[in-house]
Coordinates of C-alpha atoms in Angstrom, one line a residue:
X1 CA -20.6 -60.2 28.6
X2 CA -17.6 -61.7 26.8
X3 CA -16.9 -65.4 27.0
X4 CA -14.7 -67.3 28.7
X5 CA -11.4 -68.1 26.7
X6 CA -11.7 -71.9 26.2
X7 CA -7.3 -71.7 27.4
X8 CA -8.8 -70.2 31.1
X9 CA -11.2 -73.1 31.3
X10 CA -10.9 -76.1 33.2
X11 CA -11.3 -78.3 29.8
X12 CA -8.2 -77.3 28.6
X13 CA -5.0 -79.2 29.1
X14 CA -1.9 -77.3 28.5
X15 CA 0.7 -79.6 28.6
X16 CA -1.1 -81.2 25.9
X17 CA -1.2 -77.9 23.7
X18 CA 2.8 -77.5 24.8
X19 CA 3.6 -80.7 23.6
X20 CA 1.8 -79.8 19.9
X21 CA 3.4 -76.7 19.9
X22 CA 7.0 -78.5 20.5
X23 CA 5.9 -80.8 17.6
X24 CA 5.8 -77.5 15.4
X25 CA 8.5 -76.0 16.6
X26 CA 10.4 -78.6 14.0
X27 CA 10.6 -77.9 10.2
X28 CA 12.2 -77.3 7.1
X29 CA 14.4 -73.9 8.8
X30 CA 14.7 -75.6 11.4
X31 CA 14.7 -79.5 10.9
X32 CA 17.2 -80.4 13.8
X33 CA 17.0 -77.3 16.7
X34 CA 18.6 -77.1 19.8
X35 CA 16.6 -77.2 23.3
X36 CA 17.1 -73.3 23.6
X37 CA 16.1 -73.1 19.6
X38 CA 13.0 -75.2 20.9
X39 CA 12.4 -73.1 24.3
X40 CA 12.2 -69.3 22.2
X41 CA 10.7 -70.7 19.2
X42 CA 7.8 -72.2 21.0
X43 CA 8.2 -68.9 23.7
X44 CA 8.6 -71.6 27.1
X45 CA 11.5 -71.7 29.5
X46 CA 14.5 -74.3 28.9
X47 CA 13.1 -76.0 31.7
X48 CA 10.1 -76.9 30.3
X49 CA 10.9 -77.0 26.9
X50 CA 13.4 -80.0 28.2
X51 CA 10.5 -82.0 29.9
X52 CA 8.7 -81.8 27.2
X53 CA 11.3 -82.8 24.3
X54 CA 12.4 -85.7 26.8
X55 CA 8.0 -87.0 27.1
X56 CA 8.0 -87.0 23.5
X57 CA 11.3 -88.8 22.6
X58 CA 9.9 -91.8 25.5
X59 CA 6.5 -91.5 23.5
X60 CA 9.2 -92.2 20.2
X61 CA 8.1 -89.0 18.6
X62 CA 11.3 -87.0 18.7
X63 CA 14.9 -88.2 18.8
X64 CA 18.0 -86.5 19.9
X65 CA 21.8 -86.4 18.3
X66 CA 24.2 -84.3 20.8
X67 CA 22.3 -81.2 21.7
X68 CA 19.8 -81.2 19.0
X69 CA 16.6 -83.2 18.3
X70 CA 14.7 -84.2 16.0
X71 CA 11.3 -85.6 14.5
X72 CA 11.3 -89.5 14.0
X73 CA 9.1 -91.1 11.6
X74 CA 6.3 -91.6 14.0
X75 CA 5.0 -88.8 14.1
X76 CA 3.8 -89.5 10.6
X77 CA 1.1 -91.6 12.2
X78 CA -0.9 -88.1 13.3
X79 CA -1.3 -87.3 9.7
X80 CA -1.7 -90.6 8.1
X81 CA -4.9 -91.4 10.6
X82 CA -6.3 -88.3 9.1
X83 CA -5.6 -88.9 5.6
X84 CA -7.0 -92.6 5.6
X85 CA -9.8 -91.2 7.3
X86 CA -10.4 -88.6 4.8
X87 CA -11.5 -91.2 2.0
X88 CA -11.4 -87.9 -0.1
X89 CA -8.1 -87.9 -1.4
X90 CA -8.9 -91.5 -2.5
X91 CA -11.8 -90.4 -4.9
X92 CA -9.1 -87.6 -6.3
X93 CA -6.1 -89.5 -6.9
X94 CA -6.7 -90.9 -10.4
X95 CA -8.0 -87.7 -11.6
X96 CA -5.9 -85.8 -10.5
X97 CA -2.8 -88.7 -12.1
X98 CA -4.7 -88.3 -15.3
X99 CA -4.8 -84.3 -15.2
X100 CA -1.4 -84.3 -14.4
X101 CA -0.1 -86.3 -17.3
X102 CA -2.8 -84.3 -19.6
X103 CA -1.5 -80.8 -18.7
X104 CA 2.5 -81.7 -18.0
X105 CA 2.5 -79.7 -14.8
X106 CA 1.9 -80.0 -10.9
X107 CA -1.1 -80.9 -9.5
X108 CA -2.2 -80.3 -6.0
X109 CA -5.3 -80.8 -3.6
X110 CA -5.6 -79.0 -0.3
X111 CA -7.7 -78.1 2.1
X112 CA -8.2 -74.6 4.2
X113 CA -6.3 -75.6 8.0
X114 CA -7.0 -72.0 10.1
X115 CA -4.9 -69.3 8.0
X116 CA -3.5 -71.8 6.1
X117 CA -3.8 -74.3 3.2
X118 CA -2.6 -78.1 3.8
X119 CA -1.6 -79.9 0.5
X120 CA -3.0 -84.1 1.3
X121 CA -2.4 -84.9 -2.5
X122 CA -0.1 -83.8 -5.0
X123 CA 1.0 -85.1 -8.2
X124 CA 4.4 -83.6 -8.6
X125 CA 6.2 -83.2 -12.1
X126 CA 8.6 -81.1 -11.5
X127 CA 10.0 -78.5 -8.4
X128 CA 8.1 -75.1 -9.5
X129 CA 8.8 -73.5 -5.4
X130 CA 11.4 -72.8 -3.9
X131 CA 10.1 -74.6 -1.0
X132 CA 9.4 -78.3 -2.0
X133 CA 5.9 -79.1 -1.3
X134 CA 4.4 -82.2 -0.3
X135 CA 1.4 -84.0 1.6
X136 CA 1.1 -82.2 4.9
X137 CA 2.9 -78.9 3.5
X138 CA 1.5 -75.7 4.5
X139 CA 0.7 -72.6 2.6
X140 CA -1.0 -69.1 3.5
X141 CA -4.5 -69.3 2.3
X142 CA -4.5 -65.6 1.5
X143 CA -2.1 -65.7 -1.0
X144 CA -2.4 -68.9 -3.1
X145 CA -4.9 -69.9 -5.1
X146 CA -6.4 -72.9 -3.5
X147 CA -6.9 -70.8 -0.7
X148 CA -9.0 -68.4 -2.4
X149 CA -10.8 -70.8 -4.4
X150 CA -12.0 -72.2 -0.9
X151 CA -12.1 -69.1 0.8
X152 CA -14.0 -67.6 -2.2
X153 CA -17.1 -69.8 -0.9
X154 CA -17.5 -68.6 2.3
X155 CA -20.4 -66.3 3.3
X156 CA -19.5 -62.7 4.4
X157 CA -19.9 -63.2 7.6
X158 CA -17.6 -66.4 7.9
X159 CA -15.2 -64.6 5.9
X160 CA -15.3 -61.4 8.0
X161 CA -14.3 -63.9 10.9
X162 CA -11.5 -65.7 8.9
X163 CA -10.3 -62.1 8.5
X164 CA -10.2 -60.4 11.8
X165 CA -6.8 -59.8 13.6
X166 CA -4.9 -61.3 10.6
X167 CA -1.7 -59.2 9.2
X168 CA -0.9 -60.2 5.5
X169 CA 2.1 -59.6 4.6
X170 CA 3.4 -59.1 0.4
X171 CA 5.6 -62.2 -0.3
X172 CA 6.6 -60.0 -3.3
X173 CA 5.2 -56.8 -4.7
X174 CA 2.7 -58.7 -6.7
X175 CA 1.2 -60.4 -3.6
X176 CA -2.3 -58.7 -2.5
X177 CA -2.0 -58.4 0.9
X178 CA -4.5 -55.5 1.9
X179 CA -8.5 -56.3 3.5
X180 CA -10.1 -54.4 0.6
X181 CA -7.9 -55.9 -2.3
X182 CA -8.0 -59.4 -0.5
X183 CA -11.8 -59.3 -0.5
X184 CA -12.5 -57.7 -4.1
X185 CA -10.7 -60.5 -5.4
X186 CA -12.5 -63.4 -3.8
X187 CA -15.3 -61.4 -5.0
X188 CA -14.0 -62.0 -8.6
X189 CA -13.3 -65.3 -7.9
X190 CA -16.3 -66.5 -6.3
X191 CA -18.3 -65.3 -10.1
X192 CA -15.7 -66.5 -12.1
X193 CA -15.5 -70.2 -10.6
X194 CA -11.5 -70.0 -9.9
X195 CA -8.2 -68.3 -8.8
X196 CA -5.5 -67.3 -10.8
X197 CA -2.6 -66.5 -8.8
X198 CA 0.6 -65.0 -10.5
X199 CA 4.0 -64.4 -8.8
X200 CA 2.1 -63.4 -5.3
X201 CA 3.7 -66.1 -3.2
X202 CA 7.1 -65.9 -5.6
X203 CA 8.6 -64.5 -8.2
X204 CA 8.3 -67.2 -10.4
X205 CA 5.0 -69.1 -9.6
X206 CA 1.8 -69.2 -11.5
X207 CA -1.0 -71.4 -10.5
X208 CA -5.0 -71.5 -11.1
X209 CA -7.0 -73.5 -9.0
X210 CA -11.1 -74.6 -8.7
X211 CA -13.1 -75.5 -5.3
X212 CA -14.2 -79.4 -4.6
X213 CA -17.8 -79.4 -3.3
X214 CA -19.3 -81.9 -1.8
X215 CA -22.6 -83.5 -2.6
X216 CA -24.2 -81.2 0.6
X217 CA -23.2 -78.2 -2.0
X218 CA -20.3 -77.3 1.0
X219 CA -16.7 -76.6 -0.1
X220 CA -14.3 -79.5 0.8
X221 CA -11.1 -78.6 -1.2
X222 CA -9.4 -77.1 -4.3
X223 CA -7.6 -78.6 -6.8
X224 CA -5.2 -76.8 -8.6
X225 CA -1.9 -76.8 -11.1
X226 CA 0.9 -74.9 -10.6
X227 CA 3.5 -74.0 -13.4
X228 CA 6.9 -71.8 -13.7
X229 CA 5.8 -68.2 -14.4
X230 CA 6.5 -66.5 -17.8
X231 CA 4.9 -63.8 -19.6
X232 CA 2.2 -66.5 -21.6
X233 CA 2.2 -68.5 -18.2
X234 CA -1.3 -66.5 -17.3
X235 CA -2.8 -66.6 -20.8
X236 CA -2.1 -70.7 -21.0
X237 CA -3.5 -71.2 -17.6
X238 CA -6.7 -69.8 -18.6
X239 CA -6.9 -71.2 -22.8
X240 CA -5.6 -74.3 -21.4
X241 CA -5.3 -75.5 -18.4
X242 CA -8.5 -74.3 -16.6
X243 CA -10.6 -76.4 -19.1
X244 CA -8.5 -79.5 -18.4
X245 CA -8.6 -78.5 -14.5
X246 CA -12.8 -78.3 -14.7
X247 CA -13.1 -81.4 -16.2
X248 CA -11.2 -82.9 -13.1
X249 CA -13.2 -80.8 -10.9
X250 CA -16.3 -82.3 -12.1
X251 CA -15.1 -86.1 -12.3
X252 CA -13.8 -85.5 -8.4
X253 CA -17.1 -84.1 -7.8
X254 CA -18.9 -87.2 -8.8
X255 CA -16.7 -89.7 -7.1
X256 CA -17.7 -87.6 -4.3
X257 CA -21.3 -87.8 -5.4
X258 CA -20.9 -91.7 -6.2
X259 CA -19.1 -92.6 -3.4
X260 CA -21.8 -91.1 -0.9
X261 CA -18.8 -89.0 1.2
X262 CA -19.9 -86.1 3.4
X263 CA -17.4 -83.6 5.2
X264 CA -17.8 -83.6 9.1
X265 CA -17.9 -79.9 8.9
X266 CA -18.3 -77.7 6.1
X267 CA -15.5 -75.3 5.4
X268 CA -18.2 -72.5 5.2
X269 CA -19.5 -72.9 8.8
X270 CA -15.9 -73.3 10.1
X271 CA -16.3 -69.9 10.8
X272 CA -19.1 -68.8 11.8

């Protein structure tokens, strides 16, 4: 007998999961919507799309100009209590300030967030997307290479379930975007130690990125460095950068190590 959705149960409060989805109904497309924008985005009536908006501009999350509204800098405070609680991307920062001045490119640090990857450090040297990125930005896993250097360290079974009833779409014709292509190359990835990713999420994007463990052996993060694409972009990241990129993996991994910090929940159990 199936379970119980946890939404039909009496645990669940929907007003409060209305008012996060109203919080991400806001972003860069859409930075300053309209309460209709709001009400089909998030798929609610007007009605209480408006009682919602109006809670969280009293609660001094969202502010309105004429007919549109938007996020004030309070809502900042959500992400900053779980980056100050995340002591990680303390341990990282110098390394990955060091790497970034070694190298001359982007560096980034993120962690797997459901489907998707969410940068909490990055080291920016210059705009390489077309979509700037910053802490808090969110990527899909599937087709960058942070995501797969995370996802590469899941069991089969965890994997299976990060898989099932997802539709990958090609960013570009590069972008591998099928089960069995998707899988064979975490395969490759998970014996190699890291992911290249070429022009899959755009045209003109290369990156390579390596898994953070933690001291428990469980997969934490990914560190990577992204670059404009050219023809040598793929051969550089691998001659060059990828030593440069280990030798931060390894000093992150000792701070880790040093600094005795344990995840709450591995990334591979997530999952299961």
């Amino acid at each position: 007998m199936a379970s119980q959705p946890f939404e039909e149960s009496p645990d669940y409060v929907q007003s409060l999961a209305r008012g996060l989805q109203v919080l991400r109904a806001f972003d860069h497309e859409m930075p300053s919507p309209s309460l209709s924008q709001v009400a089909e985005r998030i798929g609610l009536s007007r009605a209480v799309a408006r009682r919602l908006l109006l809670t969280l501009q009293h609660l001094g999350y969202v502010g309105s100009r004429g007919r549109s509204f938007f996020l004030t800098p309070r809502v900042l405070e959500l992400g900053y209590s779980y980056l100050t609680s995340l002591d990680l991307t303390e341990l990282a920062q110098q390394s990955l300030e060091q790497l970034s001045h070694r190298v001359g490119e982007s560096c980034s640090m993120a962690v797997l967030d459901g489907q998707d990857i969410v940068y909490v450090l990055r080291v920016p040297v210059r705009r390489v997307m077309s979509v700037a990125l910053g802490v808090g930005a969110r990527l899909p896993a599937f087709a960058t290479s942070m995501g797969r250097a995370i996802l590469a360290d899941l069991d089969d079974d965890a994997l299976a379930a990060w898989m099932e009833g997802q539709t990958f779409r090609a960013y570009t014709p590069q972008t591998l975007h099928t089960v069995g292509a998707l899988k064979a190359e975490l395969a490759r990835v998970r014996k190699q130690g890291y992911a290249l990713v070429s022009r899959e999420l755009e045209h003109g994007l290369c990156s390579i990125a390596v898994p953070i463990r933690a001291a428990d052996g469980s997969t934490v993060a990914a560190l990577n460095v992204g670059m404009p694409y050219s023809e040598d972009a793929p051969k550089r990241a691998l001659k060059e950068i990828l030593p440069a990129l280990r030798e931060t993996q390894a000093a992150v991994q000792q701070a880790i190590a040093r600094g005795g910090w344990l995840p709450q929940q591995a990334i591979r159990g997530a999952y299961a």
